[in-house]
mmCIF file of C-alpha atoms in Angstrom:
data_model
loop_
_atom_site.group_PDB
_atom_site.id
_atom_site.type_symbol
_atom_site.label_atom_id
_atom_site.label_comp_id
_atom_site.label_asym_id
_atom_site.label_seq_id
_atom_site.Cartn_x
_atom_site.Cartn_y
_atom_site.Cartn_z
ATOM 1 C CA UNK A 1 42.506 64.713 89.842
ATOM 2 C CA UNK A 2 41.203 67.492 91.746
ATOM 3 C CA UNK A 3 37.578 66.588 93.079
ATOM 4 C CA UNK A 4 36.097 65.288 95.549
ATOM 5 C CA UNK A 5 33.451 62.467 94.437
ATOM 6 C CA UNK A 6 30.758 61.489 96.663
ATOM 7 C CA UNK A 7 27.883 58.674 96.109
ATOM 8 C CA UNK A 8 24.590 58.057 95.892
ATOM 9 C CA UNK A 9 23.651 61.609 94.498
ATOM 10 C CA UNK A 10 20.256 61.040 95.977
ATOM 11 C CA UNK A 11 19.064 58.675 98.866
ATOM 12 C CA UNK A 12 15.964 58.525 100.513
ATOM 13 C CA UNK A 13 15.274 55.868 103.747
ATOM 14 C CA UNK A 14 13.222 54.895 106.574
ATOM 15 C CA UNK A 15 13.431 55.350 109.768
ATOM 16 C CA UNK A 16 14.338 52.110 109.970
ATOM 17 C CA UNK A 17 16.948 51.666 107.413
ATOM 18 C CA UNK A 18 20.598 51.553 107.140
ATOM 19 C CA UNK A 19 22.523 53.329 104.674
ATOM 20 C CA UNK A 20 25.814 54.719 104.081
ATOM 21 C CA UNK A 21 27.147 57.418 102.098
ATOM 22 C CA UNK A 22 30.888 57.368 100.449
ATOM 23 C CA UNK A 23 33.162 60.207 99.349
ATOM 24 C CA UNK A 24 36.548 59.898 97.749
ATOM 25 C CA UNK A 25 39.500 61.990 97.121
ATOM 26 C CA UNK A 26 42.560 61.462 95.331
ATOM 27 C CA UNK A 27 44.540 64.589 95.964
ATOM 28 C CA UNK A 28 46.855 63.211 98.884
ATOM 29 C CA UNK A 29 44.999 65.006 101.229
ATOM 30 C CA UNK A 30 44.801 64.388 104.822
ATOM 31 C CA UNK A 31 42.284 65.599 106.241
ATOM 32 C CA UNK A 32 38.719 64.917 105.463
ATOM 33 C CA UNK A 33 35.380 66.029 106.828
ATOM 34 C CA UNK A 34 31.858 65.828 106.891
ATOM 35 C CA UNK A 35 28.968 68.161 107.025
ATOM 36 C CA UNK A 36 25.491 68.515 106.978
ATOM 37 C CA UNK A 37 23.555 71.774 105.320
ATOM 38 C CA UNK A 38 20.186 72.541 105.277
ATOM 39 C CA UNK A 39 18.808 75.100 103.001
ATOM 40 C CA UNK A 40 19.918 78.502 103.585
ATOM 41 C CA UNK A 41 21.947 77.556 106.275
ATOM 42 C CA UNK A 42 26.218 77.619 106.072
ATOM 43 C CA UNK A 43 27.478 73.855 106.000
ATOM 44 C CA UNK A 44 27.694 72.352 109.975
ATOM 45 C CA UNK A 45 30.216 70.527 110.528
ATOM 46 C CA UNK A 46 29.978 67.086 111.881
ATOM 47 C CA UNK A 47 33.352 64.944 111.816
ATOM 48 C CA UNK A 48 37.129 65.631 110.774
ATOM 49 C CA UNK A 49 38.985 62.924 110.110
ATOM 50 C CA UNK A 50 43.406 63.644 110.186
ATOM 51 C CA UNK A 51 45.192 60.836 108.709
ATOM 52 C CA UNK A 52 43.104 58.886 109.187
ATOM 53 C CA UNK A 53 41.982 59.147 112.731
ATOM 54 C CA UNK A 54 38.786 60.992 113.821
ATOM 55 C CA UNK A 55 40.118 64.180 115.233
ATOM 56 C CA UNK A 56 36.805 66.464 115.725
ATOM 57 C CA UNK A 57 33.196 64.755 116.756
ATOM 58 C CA UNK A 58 30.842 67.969 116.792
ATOM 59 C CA UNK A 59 28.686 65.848 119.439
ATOM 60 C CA UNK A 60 26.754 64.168 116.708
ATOM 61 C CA UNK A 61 24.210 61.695 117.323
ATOM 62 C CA UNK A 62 25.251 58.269 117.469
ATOM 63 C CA UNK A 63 22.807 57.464 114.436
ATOM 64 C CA UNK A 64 25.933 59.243 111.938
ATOM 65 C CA UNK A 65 28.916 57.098 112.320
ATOM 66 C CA UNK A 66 31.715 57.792 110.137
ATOM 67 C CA UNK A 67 34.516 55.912 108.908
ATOM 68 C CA UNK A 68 37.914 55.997 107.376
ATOM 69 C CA UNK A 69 39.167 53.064 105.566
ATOM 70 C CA UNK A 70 42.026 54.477 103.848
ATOM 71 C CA UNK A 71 43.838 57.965 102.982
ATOM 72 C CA UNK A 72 41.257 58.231 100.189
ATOM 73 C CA UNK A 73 37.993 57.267 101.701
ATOM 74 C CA UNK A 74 35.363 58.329 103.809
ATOM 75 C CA UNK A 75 32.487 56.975 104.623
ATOM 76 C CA UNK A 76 29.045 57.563 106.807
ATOM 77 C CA UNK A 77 26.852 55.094 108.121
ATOM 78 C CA UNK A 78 23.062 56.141 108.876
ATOM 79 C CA UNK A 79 21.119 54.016 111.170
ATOM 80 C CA UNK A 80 17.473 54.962 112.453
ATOM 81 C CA UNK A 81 17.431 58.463 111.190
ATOM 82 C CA UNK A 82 15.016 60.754 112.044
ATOM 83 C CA UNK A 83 13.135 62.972 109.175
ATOM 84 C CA UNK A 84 15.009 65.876 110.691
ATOM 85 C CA UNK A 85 18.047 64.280 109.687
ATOM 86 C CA UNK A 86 17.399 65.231 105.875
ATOM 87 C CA UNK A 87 19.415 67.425 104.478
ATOM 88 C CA UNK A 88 22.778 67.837 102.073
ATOM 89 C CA UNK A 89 25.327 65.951 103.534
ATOM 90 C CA UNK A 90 28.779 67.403 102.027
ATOM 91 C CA UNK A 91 32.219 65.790 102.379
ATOM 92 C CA UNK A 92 35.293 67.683 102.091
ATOM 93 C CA UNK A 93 38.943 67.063 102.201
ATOM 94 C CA UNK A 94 42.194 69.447 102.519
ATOM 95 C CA UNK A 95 45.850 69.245 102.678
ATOM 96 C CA UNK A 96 46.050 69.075 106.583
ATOM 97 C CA UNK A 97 43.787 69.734 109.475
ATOM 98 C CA UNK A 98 44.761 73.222 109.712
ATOM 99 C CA UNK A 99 44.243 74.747 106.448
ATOM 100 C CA UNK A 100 41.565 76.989 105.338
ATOM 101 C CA UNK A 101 41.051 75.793 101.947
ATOM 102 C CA UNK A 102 39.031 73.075 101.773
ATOM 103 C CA UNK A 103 37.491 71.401 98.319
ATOM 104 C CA UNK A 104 33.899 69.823 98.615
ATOM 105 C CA UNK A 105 32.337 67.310 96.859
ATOM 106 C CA UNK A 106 28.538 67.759 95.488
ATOM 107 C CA UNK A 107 27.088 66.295 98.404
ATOM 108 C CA UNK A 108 24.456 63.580 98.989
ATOM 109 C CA UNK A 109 21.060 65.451 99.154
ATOM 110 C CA UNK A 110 19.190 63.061 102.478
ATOM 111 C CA UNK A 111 15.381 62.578 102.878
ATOM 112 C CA UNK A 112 14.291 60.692 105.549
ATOM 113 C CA UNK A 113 10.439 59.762 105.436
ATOM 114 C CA UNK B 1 31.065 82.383 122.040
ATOM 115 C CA UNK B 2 32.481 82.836 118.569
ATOM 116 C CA UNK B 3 30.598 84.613 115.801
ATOM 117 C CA UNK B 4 30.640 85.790 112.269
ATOM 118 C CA UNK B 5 28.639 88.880 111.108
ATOM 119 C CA UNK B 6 27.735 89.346 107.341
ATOM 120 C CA UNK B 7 24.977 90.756 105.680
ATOM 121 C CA UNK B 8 22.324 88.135 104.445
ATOM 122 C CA UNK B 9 21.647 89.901 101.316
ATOM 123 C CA UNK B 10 23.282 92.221 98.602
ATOM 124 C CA UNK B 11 21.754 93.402 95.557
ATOM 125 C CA UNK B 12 24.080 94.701 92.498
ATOM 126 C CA UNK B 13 23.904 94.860 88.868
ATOM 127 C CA UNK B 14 26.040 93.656 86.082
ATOM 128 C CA UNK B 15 29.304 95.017 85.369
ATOM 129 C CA UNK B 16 29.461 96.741 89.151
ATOM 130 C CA UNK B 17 31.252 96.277 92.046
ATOM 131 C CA UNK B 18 30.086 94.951 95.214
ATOM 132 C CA UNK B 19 31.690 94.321 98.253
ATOM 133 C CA UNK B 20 30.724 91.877 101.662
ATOM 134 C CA UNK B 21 31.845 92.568 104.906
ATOM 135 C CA UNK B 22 32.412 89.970 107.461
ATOM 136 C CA UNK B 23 33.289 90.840 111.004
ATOM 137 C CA UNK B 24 34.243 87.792 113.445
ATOM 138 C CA UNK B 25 34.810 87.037 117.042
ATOM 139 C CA UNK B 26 36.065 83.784 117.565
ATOM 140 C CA UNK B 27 38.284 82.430 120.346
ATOM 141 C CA UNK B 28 41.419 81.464 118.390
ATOM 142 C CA UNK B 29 42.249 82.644 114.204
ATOM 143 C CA UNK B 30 44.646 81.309 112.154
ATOM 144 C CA UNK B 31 42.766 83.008 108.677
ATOM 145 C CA UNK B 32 39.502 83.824 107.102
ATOM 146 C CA UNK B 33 38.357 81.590 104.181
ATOM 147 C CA UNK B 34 35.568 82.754 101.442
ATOM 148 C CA UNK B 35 33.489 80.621 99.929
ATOM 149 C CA UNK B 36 30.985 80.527 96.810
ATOM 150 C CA UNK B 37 27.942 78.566 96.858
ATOM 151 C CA UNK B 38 24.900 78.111 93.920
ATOM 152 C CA UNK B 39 22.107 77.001 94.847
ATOM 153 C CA UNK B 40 22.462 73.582 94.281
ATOM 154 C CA UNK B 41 25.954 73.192 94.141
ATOM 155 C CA UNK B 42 28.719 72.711 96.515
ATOM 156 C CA UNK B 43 30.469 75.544 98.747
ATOM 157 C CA UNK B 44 33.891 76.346 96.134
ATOM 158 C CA UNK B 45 36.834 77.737 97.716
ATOM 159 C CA UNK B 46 37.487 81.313 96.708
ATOM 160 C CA UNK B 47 40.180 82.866 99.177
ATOM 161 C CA UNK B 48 41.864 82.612 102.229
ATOM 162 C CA UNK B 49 43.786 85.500 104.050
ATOM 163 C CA UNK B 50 46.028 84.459 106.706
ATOM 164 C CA UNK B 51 48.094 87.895 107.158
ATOM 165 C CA UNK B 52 46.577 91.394 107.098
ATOM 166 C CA UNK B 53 46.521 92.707 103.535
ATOM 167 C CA UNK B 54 44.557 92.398 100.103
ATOM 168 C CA UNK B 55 44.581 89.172 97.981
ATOM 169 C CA UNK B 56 43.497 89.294 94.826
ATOM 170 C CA UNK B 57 42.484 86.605 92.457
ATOM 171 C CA UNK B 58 40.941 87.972 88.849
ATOM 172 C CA UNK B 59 38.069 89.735 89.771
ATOM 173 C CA UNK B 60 38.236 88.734 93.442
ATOM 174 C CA UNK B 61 39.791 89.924 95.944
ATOM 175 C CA UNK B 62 39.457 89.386 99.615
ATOM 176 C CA UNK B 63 41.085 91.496 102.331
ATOM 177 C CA UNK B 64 41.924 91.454 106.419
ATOM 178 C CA UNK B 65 42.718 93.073 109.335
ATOM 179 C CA UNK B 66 43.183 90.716 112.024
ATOM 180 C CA UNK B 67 43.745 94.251 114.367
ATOM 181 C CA UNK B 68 39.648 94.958 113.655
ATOM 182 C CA UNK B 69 38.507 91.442 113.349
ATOM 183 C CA UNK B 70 37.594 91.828 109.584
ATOM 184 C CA UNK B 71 37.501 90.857 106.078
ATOM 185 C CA UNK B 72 35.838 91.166 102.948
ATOM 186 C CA UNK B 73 35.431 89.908 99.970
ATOM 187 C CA UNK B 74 35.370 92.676 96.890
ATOM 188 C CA UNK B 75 33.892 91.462 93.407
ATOM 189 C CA UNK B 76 34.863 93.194 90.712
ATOM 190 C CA UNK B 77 32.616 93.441 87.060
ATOM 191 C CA UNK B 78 30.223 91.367 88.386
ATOM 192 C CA UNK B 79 28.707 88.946 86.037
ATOM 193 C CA UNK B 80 25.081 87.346 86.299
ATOM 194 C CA UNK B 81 26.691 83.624 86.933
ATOM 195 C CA UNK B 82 28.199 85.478 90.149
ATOM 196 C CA UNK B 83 24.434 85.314 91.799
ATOM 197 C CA UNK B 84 25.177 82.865 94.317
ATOM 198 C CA UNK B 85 25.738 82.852 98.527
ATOM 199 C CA UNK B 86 28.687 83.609 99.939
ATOM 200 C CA UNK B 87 30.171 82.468 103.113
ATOM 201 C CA UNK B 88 33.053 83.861 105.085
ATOM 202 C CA UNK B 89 34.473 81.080 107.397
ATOM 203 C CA UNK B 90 37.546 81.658 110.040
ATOM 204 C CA UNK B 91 40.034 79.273 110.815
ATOM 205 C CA UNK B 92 40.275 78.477 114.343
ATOM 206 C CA UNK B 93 42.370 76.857 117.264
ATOM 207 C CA UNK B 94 40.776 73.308 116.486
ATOM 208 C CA UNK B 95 42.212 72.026 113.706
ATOM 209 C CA UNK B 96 40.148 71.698 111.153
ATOM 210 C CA UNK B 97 37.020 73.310 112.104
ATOM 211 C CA UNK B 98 36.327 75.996 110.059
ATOM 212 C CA UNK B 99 33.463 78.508 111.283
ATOM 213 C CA UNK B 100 31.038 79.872 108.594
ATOM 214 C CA UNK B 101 29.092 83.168 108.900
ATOM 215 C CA UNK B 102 25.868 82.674 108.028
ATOM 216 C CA UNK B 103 26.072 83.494 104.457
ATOM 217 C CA UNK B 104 25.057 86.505 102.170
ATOM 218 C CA UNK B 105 23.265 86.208 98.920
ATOM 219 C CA UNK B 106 24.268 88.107 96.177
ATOM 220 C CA UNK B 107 21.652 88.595 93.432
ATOM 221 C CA UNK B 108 23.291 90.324 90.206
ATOM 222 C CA UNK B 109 20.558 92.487 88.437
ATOM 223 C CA UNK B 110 20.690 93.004 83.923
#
C-alpha cells in the first residue's frame, strides 16, 4: 500500500462546530505532517509529527489541534474556525523527518461559513 | 530569511522541452525536492537532489548545484497531461520542514 488516505473528502462547518479530519498511512513511515493550501498558493505547513511525537508547531492557532494515535494515524481537530480557515488541508507522511520525499494524500477541501 | 525563486508561469507546446529554474536561499539545505501538482489534486513527488549533479527519471530530470544555490527541473517531450504547477521545495535544518517556492504553472499548448 502506497497512499496516503485522508477523510471526509469534503467538510463544511460553523463557526461554532467541531470537527476533525483523519489521514492514514500504511507505509511504515514515521513521520507525518499536515498542511494547509489555499489556491495558488504552495502547501504551508502546519504540524510534523516524528514517531509519534509532535516535532514542528508552525505557530498555528490553537483552533487546529492535531493528534497522533498510532504509527499510522493522524488526526486534526477544528474547533471555532474562522471562514479564513477554509482551505485544502493536505496530510503527508515520509520515511523519517529528514527526507525530502514526501507522499500526500488528496486532502480535505475546508469551508467554513 | 529563506527564499525560493521560480518563475510563476511557463508556456510550451507538445512534444518540446521546457525547463524551470529555482534559485534558493535558505539558512540550512540538506536537498531540493520537486513536486507536481493538478489542479485539484495533491502535490506528487517527482525528484529530490541531495548532491550536485543531474537525476533523471523518464522524461524528468532535475539537476543542482548547491555551489550557486540552484536547481531545475527539465521536462522532456512534454505531453498535454504535464499542464500542471510545479513546486521546488528545499530541505532544511528542521527536520521535516520542507520549504516550497511559490510554484510555476506550466501550460502545454497542441
Amino acid at each position: 500500500d502506497t497512499e496516503v488516505t485522508q477523510t471526509p473528502k469534503h467538510l463544511v462547518m460553523g463557526m461554532t462546530n467541531k470537527k476533525s479530519l483523519k489521514c492514514e498511512q500504511h507505509m511504515g513511515h514515521r513521520a507525518m505532517y499536515w498542511y494547509k493550501q489555499k489556491a495558488k498558493k504552495p502547501p504551508e505547513l502546519m504540524f510534523v509529527y516524528s514517531y509519534e511525537k509532535l516535532s514542528i508547531n508552525e505557530s498555528v492557532p490553537s483552533r487546529f489541534s492535531p493528534e497522533c494515535p498510532n504509527s499510522s494515524l493522524l488526526n486534526l481537530h477544528l474547533h471555532a474556525l474562522q471562514p479564513e480557515d477554509s482551505a485544502l488541508y493536505l496530510c503527508a507522511s515520509s520515511q523519517e523527518a529528514a527526507g525530502g520525499q514526501q507522499f500526500f494524500g488528496p486532502g480535505t477541501r475546508l469551508t467554513v461559513l | 530569511g529563506q527564499s525560493l525563486e521560480q518563475p510563476s508561469e511557463v508556456t510550451a507546446v507538445e512534444g518540446a522541452i521546457v525547463q524551470i529554474n529555482c534559485t534558493y536561499q535558505t539558512s540550512g539545505f540538506y536537498g531540493l525536492s520537486w513536486y507536481q501538482q493538478h489542479d485539484g489534486g495533491a502535490p506528487t513527488f517527482l525528484s529530490y537532489n541531495a548532491l550536485d549533479g543531474l537525476e533523471e527519471t523518464g522524461r524528468f530530470s532535475s539537476f543542482l548545484s548547491r555551489s550557486d544555490s540552484y536547481g531545475y527541473l527539465l521536462l522532456q517531450e512534454l505531453q498535454m497531461k504535464d499542464s500542471a504547477s510545479y513546486f521546488c521545495a528545499v530541505v532544511g535544518n528542521q527536520g521535516g520542514k520542507l520549504i516550497f517556492g511559490q510554484g510555476t504553472e506550466l501550460s502545454v499548448k497542441p
